[in-house]
Amino acid sequence: MMFLTDDNYVDKAENVINSLKRIRKKNNSDTFFLTTSKIRKLLSLTSTLYDESRVREYDDLKDKIAYLKVQYIYQAGKEPSVKDLVIKGEIIEALNEIKDRESLQRFCRYMEALVAYFKFYEGEEQ
């Protein structure tokens, strides 16, 4: 069974964002450990690939998908809050599911949904 489908990727994104680690501020409000700039960096890596998928054949993008996976792993290894997102969002598993243009674009929309819910649930610069 596939992790991401057209019917579930938006709900999955919301659940992932709600499960992310938060920190308590001095005023007793909670905020994400992950910052807007970090999650937007991940989205920017994905957005370019989405744009290319609209005009190029899937086979021409396989190396870029592999490189995207490496970038996500690198960013996760570098920053614990990104690792939290990558693990809880099952991003590597979702990348491994990409087999054609449709699944690539679904992954990109999933990443967009993660960012949208992150912003909705108080993501802020730190």
mmCIF file of N, CA and C in Angstrom:
data_model
loop_
_atom_site.group_PDB
_atom_site.id
_atom_site.type_symbol
_atom_site.label_atom_id
_atom_site.label_comp_id
_atom_site.label_asym_id
_atom_site.label_seq_id
_atom_site.Cartn_x
_atom_site.Cartn_y
_atom_site.Cartn_z
ATOM 1 N N MET A 1 0.826 -1.184 0.000
ATOM 2 C CA MET A 1 0.000 0.000 0.000
ATOM 3 C C MET A 1 0.876 1.256 0.000
ATOM 4 N N MET A 2 0.490 2.229 -0.774
ATOM 5 C CA MET A 2 1.286 3.448 -0.889
ATOM 6 C C MET A 2 1.057 4.354 0.319
ATOM 7 N N PHE A 3 2.124 5.013 0.721
ATOM 8 C CA PHE A 3 2.055 5.966 1.821
ATOM 9 C C PHE A 3 1.218 7.177 1.426
ATOM 10 N N LEU A 4 1.492 7.748 0.253
ATOM 11 C CA LEU A 4 0.776 8.937 -0.201
ATOM 12 C C LEU A 4 -0.187 8.594 -1.326
ATOM 13 N N THR A 5 -1.413 9.051 -1.184
ATOM 14 C CA THR A 5 -2.396 8.917 -2.253
ATOM 15 C C THR A 5 -3.036 10.288 -2.457
ATOM 16 N N ASP A 6 -3.736 10.435 -3.558
ATOM 17 C CA ASP A 6 -4.426 11.696 -3.805
ATOM 18 C C ASP A 6 -5.460 11.980 -2.721
ATOM 19 N N ASP A 7 -5.984 10.930 -2.109
ATOM 20 C CA ASP A 7 -7.020 11.089 -1.092
ATOM 21 C C ASP A 7 -6.488 11.369 0.312
ATOM 22 N N ASN A 8 -5.202 11.065 0.580
ATOM 23 C CA ASN A 8 -4.760 11.167 1.969
ATOM 24 C C ASN A 8 -3.616 12.138 2.240
ATOM 25 N N TYR A 9 -2.954 12.661 1.222
ATOM 26 C CA TYR A 9 -1.726 13.409 1.503
ATOM 27 C C TYR A 9 -1.965 14.698 2.290
ATOM 28 N N VAL A 10 -3.121 15.336 2.131
ATOM 29 C CA VAL A 10 -3.399 16.572 2.875
ATOM 30 C C VAL A 10 -3.611 16.254 4.355
ATOM 31 N N ASP A 11 -4.399 15.237 4.649
ATOM 32 C CA ASP A 11 -4.627 14.843 6.045
ATOM 33 C C ASP A 11 -3.338 14.358 6.698
ATOM 34 N N LYS A 12 -2.541 13.619 5.954
ATOM 35 C CA LYS A 12 -1.256 13.148 6.496
ATOM 36 C C LYS A 12 -0.375 14.339 6.859
ATOM 37 N N ALA A 13 -0.337 15.338 5.997
ATOM 38 C CA ALA A 13 0.485 16.520 6.259
ATOM 39 C C ALA A 13 0.048 17.210 7.550
ATOM 40 N N GLU A 14 -1.256 17.361 7.733
ATOM 41 C CA GLU A 14 -1.752 18.008 8.955
ATOM 42 C C GLU A 14 -1.365 17.188 10.191
ATOM 43 N N ASN A 15 -1.518 15.887 10.125
ATOM 44 C CA ASN A 15 -1.162 15.031 11.257
ATOM 45 C C ASN A 15 0.322 15.112 11.585
ATOM 46 N N VAL A 16 1.150 15.160 10.558
ATOM 47 C CA VAL A 16 2.601 15.251 10.771
ATOM 48 C C VAL A 16 2.937 16.550 11.483
ATOM 49 N N ILE A 17 2.420 17.650 10.985
ATOM 50 C CA ILE A 17 2.725 18.949 11.597
ATOM 51 C C ILE A 17 2.254 18.985 13.044
ATOM 52 N N ASN A 18 1.106 18.432 13.326
ATOM 53 C CA ASN A 18 0.610 18.411 14.708
ATOM 54 C C ASN A 18 1.448 17.521 15.620
ATOM 55 N N SER A 19 2.235 16.623 15.049
ATOM 56 C CA SER A 19 3.063 15.729 15.862
ATOM 57 C C SER A 19 4.487 16.249 16.088
ATOM 58 N N LEU A 20 4.844 17.356 15.445
ATOM 59 C CA LEU A 20 6.217 17.861 15.567
ATOM 60 C C LEU A 20 6.518 18.378 16.961
ATOM 61 N N LYS A 21 7.795 18.279 17.328
ATOM 62 C CA LYS A 21 8.252 18.751 18.629
ATOM 63 C C LYS A 21 8.077 20.261 18.733
ATOM 64 N N ARG A 22 7.684 20.673 19.911
ATOM 65 C CA ARG A 22 7.501 22.098 20.179
ATOM 66 C C ARG A 22 8.318 22.472 21.415
ATOM 67 N N ILE A 23 8.558 23.752 21.557
ATOM 68 C CA ILE A 23 9.243 24.253 22.749
ATOM 69 C C ILE A 23 8.326 25.253 23.439
ATOM 70 N N ARG A 24 8.449 25.305 24.742
ATOM 71 C CA ARG A 24 7.634 26.239 25.533
ATOM 72 C C ARG A 24 8.438 27.525 25.709
ATOM 73 N N LYS A 25 7.802 28.641 25.351
ATOM 74 C CA LYS A 25 8.447 29.943 25.510
ATOM 75 C C LYS A 25 8.201 30.476 26.921
ATOM 76 N N LYS A 26 8.902 31.539 27.263
ATOM 77 C CA LYS A 26 8.767 32.128 28.600
ATOM 78 C C LYS A 26 7.340 32.585 28.892
ATOM 79 N N ASN A 27 6.596 32.964 27.861
ATOM 80 C CA ASN A 27 5.215 33.417 28.067
ATOM 81 C C ASN A 27 4.222 32.244 28.074
ATOM 82 N N ASN A 28 4.757 31.034 28.206
ATOM 83 C CA ASN A 28 3.978 29.795 28.265
ATOM 84 C C ASN A 28 3.282 29.414 26.958
ATOM 85 N N SER A 29 3.630 30.053 25.867
ATOM 86 C CA SER A 29 3.094 29.625 24.572
ATOM 87 C C SER A 29 4.042 28.589 23.972
ATOM 88 N N ASP A 30 3.480 27.693 23.201
ATOM 89 C CA ASP A 30 4.291 26.679 22.537
ATOM 90 C C ASP A 30 4.572 27.130 21.112
ATOM 91 N N THR A 31 5.753 26.814 20.634
ATOM 92 C CA THR A 31 6.094 27.097 19.249
ATOM 93 C C THR A 31 6.898 25.923 18.709
ATOM 94 N N PHE A 32 6.893 25.775 17.420
ATOM 95 C CA PHE A 32 7.632 24.671 16.807
ATOM 96 C C PHE A 32 9.126 24.837 17.018
ATOM 97 N N PHE A 33 9.796 23.722 17.215
ATOM 98 C CA PHE A 33 11.246 23.685 17.260
ATOM 99 C C PHE A 33 11.772 23.953 15.840
ATOM 100 N N LEU A 34 11.065 23.445 14.852
ATOM 101 C CA LEU A 34 11.384 23.675 13.442
ATOM 102 C C LEU A 34 11.030 25.114 13.085
ATOM 103 N N THR A 35 11.884 25.784 12.327
ATOM 104 C CA THR A 35 11.604 27.167 11.933
ATOM 105 C C THR A 35 11.043 27.227 10.509
ATOM 106 N N THR A 36 10.414 28.342 10.217
ATOM 107 C CA THR A 36 9.871 28.569 8.879
ATOM 108 C C THR A 36 10.967 28.487 7.827
ATOM 109 N N SER A 37 12.107 29.087 8.099
ATOM 110 C CA SER A 37 13.175 29.096 7.090
ATOM 111 C C SER A 37 13.663 27.685 6.777
ATOM 112 N N LYS A 38 13.697 26.810 7.772
ATOM 113 C CA LYS A 38 14.155 25.440 7.533
ATOM 114 C C LYS A 38 13.151 24.645 6.699
ATOM 115 N N ILE A 39 11.873 24.782 6.999
ATOM 116 C CA ILE A 39 10.877 24.025 6.235
ATOM 117 C C ILE A 39 10.732 24.606 4.824
ATOM 118 N N ARG A 40 10.883 25.913 4.690
ATOM 119 C CA ARG A 40 10.789 26.522 3.360
ATOM 120 C C ARG A 40 11.981 26.112 2.491
ATOM 121 N N LYS A 41 13.137 25.895 3.098
ATOM 122 C CA LYS A 41 14.299 25.432 2.336
ATOM 123 C C LYS A 41 13.994 24.059 1.730
ATOM 124 N N LEU A 42 13.360 23.195 2.500
ATOM 125 C CA LEU A 42 12.982 21.873 1.991
ATOM 126 C C LEU A 42 11.972 22.008 0.852
ATOM 127 N N LEU A 43 11.023 22.911 1.014
ATOM 128 C CA LEU A 43 10.025 23.123 -0.032
ATOM 129 C C LEU A 43 10.668 23.664 -1.303
ATOM 130 N N SER A 44 11.629 24.558 -1.163
ATOM 131 C CA SER A 44 12.258 25.128 -2.365
ATOM 132 C C SER A 44 12.998 24.053 -3.162
ATOM 133 N N LEU A 45 13.576 23.084 -2.468
ATOM 134 C CA LEU A 45 14.229 21.972 -3.166
ATOM 135 C C LEU A 45 13.207 21.203 -4.000
ATOM 136 N N THR A 46 12.007 21.097 -3.467
ATOM 137 C CA THR A 46 10.948 20.333 -4.109
ATOM 138 C C THR A 46 10.251 21.114 -5.219
ATOM 139 N N SER A 47 10.059 22.408 -5.015
ATOM 140 C CA SER A 47 9.312 23.230 -5.973
ATOM 141 C C SER A 47 9.937 23.236 -7.358
ATOM 142 N N THR A 48 11.239 23.328 -7.415
ATOM 143 C CA THR A 48 11.933 23.313 -8.703
ATOM 144 C C THR A 48 11.658 22.018 -9.439
ATOM 145 N N LEU A 49 11.688 20.929 -8.704
ATOM 146 C CA LEU A 49 11.435 19.619 -9.310
ATOM 147 C C LEU A 49 9.997 19.528 -9.820
ATOM 148 N N TYR A 50 9.054 20.075 -9.081
ATOM 149 C CA TYR A 50 7.660 20.073 -9.524
ATOM 150 C C TYR A 50 7.525 20.833 -10.846
ATOM 151 N N ASP A 51 8.132 22.001 -10.910
ATOM 152 C CA ASP A 51 8.067 22.799 -12.143
ATOM 153 C C ASP A 51 8.662 22.038 -13.324
ATOM 154 N N GLU A 52 9.786 21.381 -13.093
ATOM 155 C CA GLU A 52 10.421 20.610 -14.170
ATOM 156 C C GLU A 52 9.553 19.424 -14.584
ATOM 157 N N SER A 53 8.835 18.834 -13.634
ATOM 158 C CA SER A 53 8.014 17.655 -13.947
ATOM 159 C C SER A 53 6.853 18.009 -14.881
ATOM 160 N N ARG A 54 6.522 19.248 -14.951
ATOM 161 C CA ARG A 54 5.423 19.674 -15.817
ATOM 162 C C ARG A 54 5.847 19.758 -17.283
ATOM 163 N N VAL A 55 7.163 19.864 -17.531
ATOM 164 C CA VAL A 55 7.628 20.024 -18.911
ATOM 165 C C VAL A 55 8.621 18.957 -19.364
ATOM 166 N N ARG A 56 9.156 18.179 -18.423
ATOM 167 C CA ARG A 56 10.133 17.150 -18.771
ATOM 168 C C ARG A 56 9.560 15.768 -18.491
ATOM 169 N N GLU A 57 10.122 14.798 -19.159
ATOM 170 C CA GLU A 57 9.714 13.407 -18.945
ATOM 171 C C GLU A 57 10.236 12.917 -17.589
ATOM 172 N N TYR A 58 9.495 12.006 -16.993
ATOM 173 C CA TYR A 58 9.868 11.456 -15.688
ATOM 174 C C TYR A 58 11.273 10.860 -15.713
ATOM 175 N N ASP A 59 11.602 10.092 -16.753
ATOM 176 C CA ASP A 59 12.925 9.461 -16.827
ATOM 177 C C ASP A 59 14.056 10.472 -16.790
ATOM 178 N N ASP A 60 13.799 11.683 -17.270
ATOM 179 C CA ASP A 60 14.819 12.732 -17.250
ATOM 180 C C ASP A 60 15.002 13.347 -15.866
ATOM 181 N N LEU A 61 14.120 13.015 -14.937
ATOM 182 C CA LEU A 61 14.163 13.612 -13.602
ATOM 183 C C LEU A 61 14.634 12.647 -12.521
ATOM 184 N N LYS A 62 14.873 11.397 -12.871
ATOM 185 C CA LYS A 62 15.237 10.394 -11.865
ATOM 186 C C LYS A 62 16.484 10.780 -11.074
ATOM 187 N N ASP A 63 17.488 11.328 -11.740
ATOM 188 C CA ASP A 63 18.704 11.724 -11.024
ATOM 189 C C ASP A 63 18.424 12.881 -10.067
ATOM 190 N N LYS A 64 17.532 13.774 -10.429
ATOM 191 C CA LYS A 64 17.181 14.895 -9.550
ATOM 192 C C LYS A 64 16.375 14.419 -8.344
ATOM 193 N N ILE A 65 15.562 13.403 -8.535
ATOM 194 C CA ILE A 65 14.805 12.827 -7.416
ATOM 195 C C ILE A 65 15.788 12.169 -6.438
ATOM 196 N N ALA A 66 16.755 11.448 -6.948
ATOM 197 C CA ALA A 66 17.773 10.826 -6.095
ATOM 198 C C ALA A 66 18.559 11.893 -5.333
ATOM 199 N N TYR A 67 18.902 12.973 -6.016
ATOM 200 C CA TYR A 67 19.632 14.061 -5.373
ATOM 201 C C TYR A 67 18.764 14.729 -4.300
ATOM 202 N N LEU A 68 17.469 14.862 -4.553
ATOM 203 C CA LEU A 68 16.550 15.427 -3.578
ATOM 204 C C LEU A 68 16.549 14.586 -2.301
ATOM 205 N N LYS A 69 16.551 13.280 -2.478
ATOM 206 C CA LYS A 69 16.600 12.375 -1.328
ATOM 207 C C LYS A 69 17.875 12.607 -0.513
ATOM 208 N N VAL A 70 18.990 12.746 -1.192
ATOM 209 C CA VAL A 70 20.264 13.006 -0.519
ATOM 210 C C VAL A 70 20.198 14.328 0.250
ATOM 211 N N GLN A 71 19.606 15.344 -0.358
ATOM 212 C CA GLN A 71 19.491 16.649 0.299
ATOM 213 C C GLN A 71 18.630 16.579 1.564
ATOM 214 N N TYR A 72 17.528 15.851 1.491
ATOM 215 C CA TYR A 72 16.677 15.699 2.671
ATOM 216 C C TYR A 72 17.428 14.963 3.779
ATOM 217 N N ILE A 73 18.151 13.920 3.431
ATOM 218 C CA ILE A 73 18.923 13.168 4.422
ATOM 219 C C ILE A 73 20.003 14.055 5.030
ATOM 220 N N TYR A 74 20.678 14.832 4.189
ATOM 221 C CA TYR A 74 21.720 15.735 4.676
ATOM 222 C C TYR A 74 21.139 16.773 5.639
ATOM 223 N N GLN A 75 20.044 17.423 5.247
ATOM 224 C CA GLN A 75 19.426 18.442 6.100
ATOM 225 C C GLN A 75 18.933 17.830 7.409
ATOM 226 N N ALA A 76 18.411 16.609 7.349
ATOM 227 C CA ALA A 76 17.947 15.927 8.556
ATOM 228 C C ALA A 76 19.115 15.593 9.484
ATOM 229 N N GLY A 77 20.236 15.207 8.909
ATOM 230 C CA GLY A 77 21.406 14.900 9.721
ATOM 231 C C GLY A 77 22.025 16.131 10.350
ATOM 232 N N LYS A 78 21.841 17.249 9.709
ATOM 233 C CA LYS A 78 22.430 18.514 10.153
ATOM 234 C C LYS A 78 21.592 19.199 11.236
ATOM 235 N N GLU A 79 20.287 18.978 11.208
ATOM 236 C CA GLU A 79 19.380 19.730 12.083
ATOM 237 C C GLU A 79 18.331 18.803 12.702
ATOM 238 N N PRO A 80 18.335 18.650 14.031
ATOM 239 C CA PRO A 80 17.371 17.743 14.688
ATOM 240 C C PRO A 80 15.903 18.055 14.379
ATOM 241 N N SER A 81 15.543 19.312 14.244
ATOM 242 C CA SER A 81 14.140 19.637 13.976
ATOM 243 C C SER A 81 13.728 19.190 12.573
ATOM 244 N N VAL A 82 14.661 19.235 11.633
ATOM 245 C CA VAL A 82 14.379 18.743 10.278
ATOM 246 C C VAL A 82 14.277 17.225 10.302
ATOM 247 N N LYS A 83 15.144 16.592 11.089
ATOM 248 C CA LYS A 83 15.085 15.132 11.217
ATOM 249 C C LYS A 83 13.739 14.699 11.784
ATOM 250 N N ASP A 84 13.233 15.444 12.755
ATOM 251 C CA ASP A 84 11.910 15.165 13.326
ATOM 252 C C ASP A 84 10.848 15.185 12.219
ATOM 253 N N LEU A 85 10.894 16.201 11.360
ATOM 254 C CA LEU A 85 9.944 16.307 10.247
ATOM 255 C C LEU A 85 10.124 15.168 9.248
ATOM 256 N N VAL A 86 11.346 14.880 8.871
ATOM 257 C CA VAL A 86 11.621 13.841 7.875
ATOM 258 C C VAL A 86 11.166 12.475 8.374
ATOM 259 N N ILE A 87 11.404 12.195 9.646
ATOM 260 C CA ILE A 87 10.995 10.897 10.200
ATOM 261 C C ILE A 87 9.479 10.824 10.360
ATOM 262 N N LYS A 88 8.884 11.802 11.028
ATOM 263 C CA LYS A 88 7.437 11.767 11.265
ATOM 264 C C LYS A 88 6.644 11.910 9.974
ATOM 265 N N GLY A 89 7.197 12.648 9.021
ATOM 266 C CA GLY A 89 6.526 12.812 7.735
ATOM 267 C C GLY A 89 6.796 11.684 6.764
ATOM 268 N N GLU A 90 7.647 10.743 7.178
ATOM 269 C CA GLU A 90 8.017 9.606 6.330
ATOM 270 C C GLU A 90 8.422 10.086 4.934
ATOM 271 N N ILE A 91 9.208 11.142 4.916
ATOM 272 C CA ILE A 91 9.582 11.776 3.652
ATOM 273 C C ILE A 91 10.466 10.871 2.804
ATOM 274 N N ILE A 92 11.393 10.166 3.403
ATOM 275 C CA ILE A 92 12.259 9.273 2.625
ATOM 276 C C ILE A 92 11.421 8.140 2.028
ATOM 277 N N GLU A 93 10.496 7.602 2.811
ATOM 278 C CA GLU A 93 9.612 6.557 2.295
ATOM 279 C C GLU A 93 8.766 7.088 1.134
ATOM 280 N N ALA A 94 8.280 8.308 1.290
ATOM 281 C CA ALA A 94 7.478 8.918 0.220
ATOM 282 C C ALA A 94 8.318 9.138 -1.032
ATOM 283 N N LEU A 95 9.558 9.550 -0.864
ATOM 284 C CA LEU A 95 10.455 9.711 -2.015
ATOM 285 C C LEU A 95 10.715 8.367 -2.693
ATOM 286 N N ASN A 96 10.832 7.319 -1.900
ATOM 287 C CA ASN A 96 11.066 5.987 -2.460
ATOM 288 C C ASN A 96 9.868 5.480 -3.260
ATOM 289 N N GLU A 97 8.694 6.013 -2.982
ATOM 290 C CA GLU A 97 7.470 5.625 -3.710
ATOM 291 C C GLU A 97 7.375 6.236 -5.096
ATOM 292 N N ILE A 98 8.160 7.257 -5.366
ATOM 293 C CA ILE A 98 8.038 7.967 -6.641
ATOM 294 C C ILE A 98 8.461 7.037 -7.776
ATOM 295 N N LYS A 99 7.507 6.773 -8.654
ATOM 296 C CA LYS A 99 7.752 5.858 -9.773
ATOM 297 C C LYS A 99 7.371 6.459 -11.127
ATOM 298 N N ASP A 100 6.692 7.616 -11.093
ATOM 299 C CA ASP A 100 6.243 8.244 -12.330
ATOM 300 C C ASP A 100 5.943 9.717 -12.056
ATOM 301 N N ARG A 101 5.544 10.447 -13.091
ATOM 302 C CA ARG A 101 5.277 11.878 -12.955
ATOM 303 C C ARG A 101 4.176 12.139 -11.924
ATOM 304 N N GLU A 102 3.138 11.329 -11.943
ATOM 305 C CA GLU A 102 2.009 11.511 -11.025
ATOM 306 C C GLU A 102 2.454 11.398 -9.562
ATOM 307 N N SER A 103 3.224 10.374 -9.240
ATOM 308 C CA SER A 103 3.669 10.206 -7.854
ATOM 309 C C SER A 103 4.685 11.281 -7.452
ATOM 310 N N LEU A 104 5.464 11.758 -8.401
ATOM 311 C CA LEU A 104 6.391 12.856 -8.132
ATOM 312 C C LEU A 104 5.610 14.125 -7.788
ATOM 313 N N GLN A 105 4.622 14.436 -8.592
ATOM 314 C CA GLN A 105 3.836 15.639 -8.338
ATOM 315 C C GLN A 105 3.040 15.516 -7.037
ATOM 316 N N ARG A 106 2.579 14.332 -6.705
ATOM 317 C CA ARG A 106 1.876 14.116 -5.435
ATOM 318 C C ARG A 106 2.821 14.382 -4.264
ATOM 319 N N PHE A 107 4.055 13.893 -4.368
ATOM 320 C CA PHE A 107 5.041 14.159 -3.317
ATOM 321 C C PHE A 107 5.254 15.660 -3.154
ATOM 322 N N CYS A 108 5.379 16.361 -4.262
ATOM 323 C CA CYS A 108 5.594 17.810 -4.212
ATOM 324 C C CYS A 108 4.404 18.515 -3.556
ATOM 325 N N ARG A 109 3.202 18.074 -3.855
ATOM 326 C CA ARG A 109 2.005 18.657 -3.237
ATOM 327 C C ARG A 109 1.962 18.329 -1.738
ATOM 328 N N TYR A 110 2.442 17.148 -1.365
ATOM 329 C CA TYR A 110 2.535 16.773 0.043
ATOM 330 C C TYR A 110 3.469 17.733 0.784
ATOM 331 N N MET A 111 4.610 18.019 0.189
ATOM 332 C CA MET A 111 5.553 18.954 0.812
ATOM 333 C C MET A 111 4.924 20.339 0.945
ATOM 334 N N GLU A 112 4.195 20.742 -0.062
ATOM 335 C CA GLU A 112 3.498 22.032 -0.013
ATOM 336 C C GLU A 112 2.454 22.038 1.111
ATOM 337 N N ALA A 113 1.749 20.940 1.274
ATOM 338 C CA ALA A 113 0.757 20.827 2.341
ATOM 339 C C ALA A 113 1.420 20.872 3.720
ATOM 340 N N LEU A 114 2.582 20.244 3.856
ATOM 341 C CA LEU A 114 3.307 20.305 5.126
ATOM 342 C C LEU A 114 3.623 21.757 5.488
ATOM 343 N N VAL A 115 4.124 22.511 4.521
ATOM 344 C CA VAL A 115 4.459 23.914 4.773
ATOM 345 C C VAL A 115 3.204 24.724 5.097
ATOM 346 N N ALA A 116 2.128 24.484 4.371
ATOM 347 C CA ALA A 116 0.884 25.212 4.610
ATOM 348 C C ALA A 116 0.377 24.968 6.028
ATOM 349 N N TYR A 117 0.353 23.718 6.463
ATOM 350 C CA TYR A 117 -0.111 23.424 7.818
ATOM 351 C C TYR A 117 0.875 23.938 8.870
ATOM 352 N N PHE A 118 2.145 23.898 8.559
ATOM 353 C CA PHE A 118 3.134 24.446 9.481
ATOM 354 C C PHE A 118 2.850 25.922 9.727
ATOM 355 N N LYS A 119 2.614 26.666 8.662
ATOM 356 C CA LYS A 119 2.314 28.093 8.801
ATOM 357 C C LYS A 119 0.986 28.301 9.526
ATOM 358 N N PHE A 120 0.002 27.487 9.223
ATOM 359 C CA PHE A 120 -1.314 27.613 9.846
ATOM 360 C C PHE A 120 -1.220 27.403 11.357
ATOM 361 N N TYR A 121 -0.423 26.409 11.771
ATOM 362 C CA TYR A 121 -0.291 26.102 13.196
ATOM 363 C C TYR A 121 0.895 26.816 13.815
ATOM 364 N N GLU A 122 1.071 28.069 13.504
ATOM 365 C CA GLU A 122 1.956 29.025 14.167
ATOM 366 C C GLU A 122 3.427 28.966 13.835
ATOM 367 N N GLY A 123 3.845 28.384 12.742
ATOM 368 C CA GLY A 123 5.264 28.402 12.417
ATOM 369 C C GLY A 123 5.782 29.816 12.417
ATOM 370 N N GLU A 124 6.942 30.024 12.984
ATOM 371 C CA GLU A 124 7.501 31.367 13.025
ATOM 372 C C GLU A 124 9.014 31.312 12.934
ATOM 373 N N GLU A 125 9.582 32.426 12.524
ATOM 374 C CA GLU A 125 11.042 32.534 12.489
ATOM 375 C C GLU A 125 11.570 32.551 13.913
ATOM 376 N N GLN A 126 12.694 31.907 14.113
ATOM 377 C CA GLN A 126 13.313 31.966 15.430
ATOM 378 C C GLN A 126 14.715 32.496 15.285
#
